[in-house]
PDB file of C-alpha atoms in Angstrom:
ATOM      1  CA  UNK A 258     139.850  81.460 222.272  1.00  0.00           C
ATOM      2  CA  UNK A 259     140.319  83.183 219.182  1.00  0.00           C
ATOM      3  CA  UNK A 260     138.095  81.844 216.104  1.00  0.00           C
ATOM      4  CA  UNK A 261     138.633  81.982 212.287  1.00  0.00           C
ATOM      5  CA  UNK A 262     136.770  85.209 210.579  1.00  0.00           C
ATOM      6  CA  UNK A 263     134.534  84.712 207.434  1.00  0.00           C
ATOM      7  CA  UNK A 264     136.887  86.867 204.316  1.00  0.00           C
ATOM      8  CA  UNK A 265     134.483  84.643 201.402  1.00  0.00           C
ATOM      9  CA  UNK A 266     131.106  83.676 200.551  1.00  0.00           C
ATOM     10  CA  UNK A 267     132.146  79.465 200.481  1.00  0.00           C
ATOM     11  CA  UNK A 268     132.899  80.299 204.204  1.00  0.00           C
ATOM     12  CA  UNK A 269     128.840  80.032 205.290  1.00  0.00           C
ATOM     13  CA  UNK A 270     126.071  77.795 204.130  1.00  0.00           C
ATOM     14  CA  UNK A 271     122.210  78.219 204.726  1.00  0.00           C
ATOM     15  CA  UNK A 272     119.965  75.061 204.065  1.00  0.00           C
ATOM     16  CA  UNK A 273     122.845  72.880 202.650  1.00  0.00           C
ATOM     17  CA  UNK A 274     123.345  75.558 199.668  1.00  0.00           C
ATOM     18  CA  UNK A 275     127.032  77.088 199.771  1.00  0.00           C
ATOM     19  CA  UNK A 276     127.200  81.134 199.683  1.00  0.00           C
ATOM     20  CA  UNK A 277     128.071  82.805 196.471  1.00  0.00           C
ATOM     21  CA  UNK A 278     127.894  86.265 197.113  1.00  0.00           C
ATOM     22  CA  UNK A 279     128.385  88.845 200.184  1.00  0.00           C
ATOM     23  CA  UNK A 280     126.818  92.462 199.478  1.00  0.00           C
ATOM     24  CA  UNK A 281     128.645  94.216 202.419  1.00  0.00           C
ATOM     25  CA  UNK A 282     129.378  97.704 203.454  1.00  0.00           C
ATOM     26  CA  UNK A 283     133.644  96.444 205.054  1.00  0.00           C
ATOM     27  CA  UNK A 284     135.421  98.341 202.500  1.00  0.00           C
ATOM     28  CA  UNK A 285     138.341  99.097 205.070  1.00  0.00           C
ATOM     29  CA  UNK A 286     139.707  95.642 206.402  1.00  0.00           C
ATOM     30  CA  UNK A 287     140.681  92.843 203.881  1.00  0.00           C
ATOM     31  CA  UNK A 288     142.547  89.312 204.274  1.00  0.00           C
ATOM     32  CA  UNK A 289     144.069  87.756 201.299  1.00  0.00           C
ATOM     33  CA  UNK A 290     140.425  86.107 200.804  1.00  0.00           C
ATOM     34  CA  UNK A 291     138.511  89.381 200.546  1.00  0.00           C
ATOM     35  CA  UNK A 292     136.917  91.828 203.177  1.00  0.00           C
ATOM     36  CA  UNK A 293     135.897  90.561 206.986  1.00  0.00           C
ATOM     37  CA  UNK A 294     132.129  89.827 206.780  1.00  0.00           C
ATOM     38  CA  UNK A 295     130.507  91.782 208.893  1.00  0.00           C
ATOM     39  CA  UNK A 296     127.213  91.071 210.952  1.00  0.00           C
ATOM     40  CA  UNK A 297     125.355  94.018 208.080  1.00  0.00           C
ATOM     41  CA  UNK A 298     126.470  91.997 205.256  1.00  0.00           C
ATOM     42  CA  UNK A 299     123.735  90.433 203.225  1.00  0.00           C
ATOM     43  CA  UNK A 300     123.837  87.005 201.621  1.00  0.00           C
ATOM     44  CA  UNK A 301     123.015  84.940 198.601  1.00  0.00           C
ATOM     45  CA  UNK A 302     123.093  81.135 198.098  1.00  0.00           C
ATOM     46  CA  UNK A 303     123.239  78.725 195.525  1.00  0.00           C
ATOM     47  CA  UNK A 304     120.409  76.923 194.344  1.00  0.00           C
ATOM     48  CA  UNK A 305     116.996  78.751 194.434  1.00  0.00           C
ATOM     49  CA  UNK A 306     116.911  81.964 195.439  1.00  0.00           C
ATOM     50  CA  UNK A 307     117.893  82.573 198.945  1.00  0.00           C
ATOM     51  CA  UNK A 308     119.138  85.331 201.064  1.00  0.00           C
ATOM     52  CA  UNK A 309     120.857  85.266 204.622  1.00  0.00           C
ATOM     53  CA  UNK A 310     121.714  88.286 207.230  1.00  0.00           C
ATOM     54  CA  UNK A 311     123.205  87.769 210.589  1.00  0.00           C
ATOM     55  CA  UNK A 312     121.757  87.699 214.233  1.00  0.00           C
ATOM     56  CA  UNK A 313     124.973  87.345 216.007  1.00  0.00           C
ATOM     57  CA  UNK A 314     128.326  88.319 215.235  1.00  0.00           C
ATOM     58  CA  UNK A 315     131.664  88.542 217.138  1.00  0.00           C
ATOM     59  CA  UNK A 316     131.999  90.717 219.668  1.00  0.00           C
ATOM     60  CA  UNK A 317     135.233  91.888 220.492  1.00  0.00           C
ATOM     61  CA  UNK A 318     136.376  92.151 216.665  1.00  0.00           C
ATOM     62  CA  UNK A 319     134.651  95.004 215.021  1.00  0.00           C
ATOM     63  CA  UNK A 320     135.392  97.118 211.988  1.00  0.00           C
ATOM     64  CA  UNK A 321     134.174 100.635 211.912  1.00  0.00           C
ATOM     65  CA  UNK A 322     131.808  99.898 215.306  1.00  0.00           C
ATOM     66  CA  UNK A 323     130.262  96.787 213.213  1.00  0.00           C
ATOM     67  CA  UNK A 324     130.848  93.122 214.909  1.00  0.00           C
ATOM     68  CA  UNK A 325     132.757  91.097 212.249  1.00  0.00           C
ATOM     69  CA  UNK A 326     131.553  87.513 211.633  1.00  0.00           C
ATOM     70  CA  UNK A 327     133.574  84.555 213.238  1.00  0.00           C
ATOM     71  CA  UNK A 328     132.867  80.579 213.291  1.00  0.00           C
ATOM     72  CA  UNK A 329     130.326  81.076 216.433  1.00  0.00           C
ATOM     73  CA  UNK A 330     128.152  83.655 214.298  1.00  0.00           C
ATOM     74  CA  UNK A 331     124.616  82.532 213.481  1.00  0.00           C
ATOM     75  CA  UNK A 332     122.098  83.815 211.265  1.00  0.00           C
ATOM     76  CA  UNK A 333     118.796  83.351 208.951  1.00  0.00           C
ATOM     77  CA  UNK A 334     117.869  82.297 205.377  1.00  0.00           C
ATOM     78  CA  UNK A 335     114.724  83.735 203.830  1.00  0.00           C
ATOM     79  CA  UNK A 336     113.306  82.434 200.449  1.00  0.00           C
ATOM     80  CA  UNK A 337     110.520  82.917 198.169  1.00  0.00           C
ATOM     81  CA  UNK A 338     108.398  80.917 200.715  1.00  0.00           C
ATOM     82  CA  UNK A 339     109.764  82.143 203.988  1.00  0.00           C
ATOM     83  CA  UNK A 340     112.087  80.904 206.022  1.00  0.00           C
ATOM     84  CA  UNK A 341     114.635  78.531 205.344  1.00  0.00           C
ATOM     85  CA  UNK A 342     116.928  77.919 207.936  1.00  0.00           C
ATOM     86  CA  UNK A 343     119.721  78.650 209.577  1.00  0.00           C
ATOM     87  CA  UNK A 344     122.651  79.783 208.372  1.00  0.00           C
ATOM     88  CA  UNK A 345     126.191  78.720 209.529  1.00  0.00           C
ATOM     89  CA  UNK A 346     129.918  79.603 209.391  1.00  0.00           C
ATOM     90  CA  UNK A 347     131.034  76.106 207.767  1.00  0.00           C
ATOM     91  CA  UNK A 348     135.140  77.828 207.638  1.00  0.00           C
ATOM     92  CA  UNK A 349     137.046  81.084 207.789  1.00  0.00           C
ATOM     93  CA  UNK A 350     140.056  82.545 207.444  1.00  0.00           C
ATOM     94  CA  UNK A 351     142.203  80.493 209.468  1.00  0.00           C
ATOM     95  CA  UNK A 352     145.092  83.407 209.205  1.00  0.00           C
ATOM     96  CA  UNK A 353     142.857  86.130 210.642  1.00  0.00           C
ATOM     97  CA  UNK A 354     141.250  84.847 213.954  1.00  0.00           C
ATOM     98  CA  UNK A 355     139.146  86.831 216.716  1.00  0.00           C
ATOM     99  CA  UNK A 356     136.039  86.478 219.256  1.00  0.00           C
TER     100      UNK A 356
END
C-alpha cells in the first residue's frame, strides 16, 4: 500500500528533536510542501546540534534514480558525541503517496 512521502523538514524527528532543515540535491519534483526528500538528503534538528541521513528509502518511488523517502524510511542521527538515535518519518505528504 501506498505511503505518504516526506515534502518538509517537521515531517521526521531524530531523538525527540523535530527537523528544521533538509539540504537535498531533488530540485526536479515538488508537492505543495516543498521537494520529495530523498534518501541523499541531509538533515538538521532542533535543539543541539544534530544531523540525520537515511539508510532506507522507498523503493519503487525514485526521482532521478534516487529512492524518495516515505513513512517506512529509517535513518541515523549523529551529534557532537556520536550517535544519537534513530531517526523517523513522524508524517508526510498525505497528497503525494508511494512505496
Amino acid at each position: 500500500m501506498a505511503q505518504p512521502i516526506v515534502s518538509m523538514p517537521l515531517h521526521v524527528s531524530a531523538a525527540g528533536s523535530p527537523g528544521v532543515a533538509f539540504v537535498t540535491t531533488n530540485v526536479r519534483v515538488k508537492a505543495q510542501t516543498g521537494p520529495l526528500g530523498l534518501t541523499t538528503d541531509v538533515m538538521q534538528f532542533a535543539g543541539p546540534l544534530v544531523a540525520g541521513t537515511w539508510v532506507m528509502g522507498n523503493s519503487r518511488v525514485k526521482v532521478s534514480g534516487v529512492p524518495t523517502v516515505g513513512v517506512g524510511s529509517t535513518g541515523t542521527a549523529t551529534g557532537p558525541a556520536g550517535a544519537t538515535g534513530p531517526v523517523t518519518v513522524t508524517s508526510g505528504d498525505m497528497r503525494v503517496k508511494g512505496s
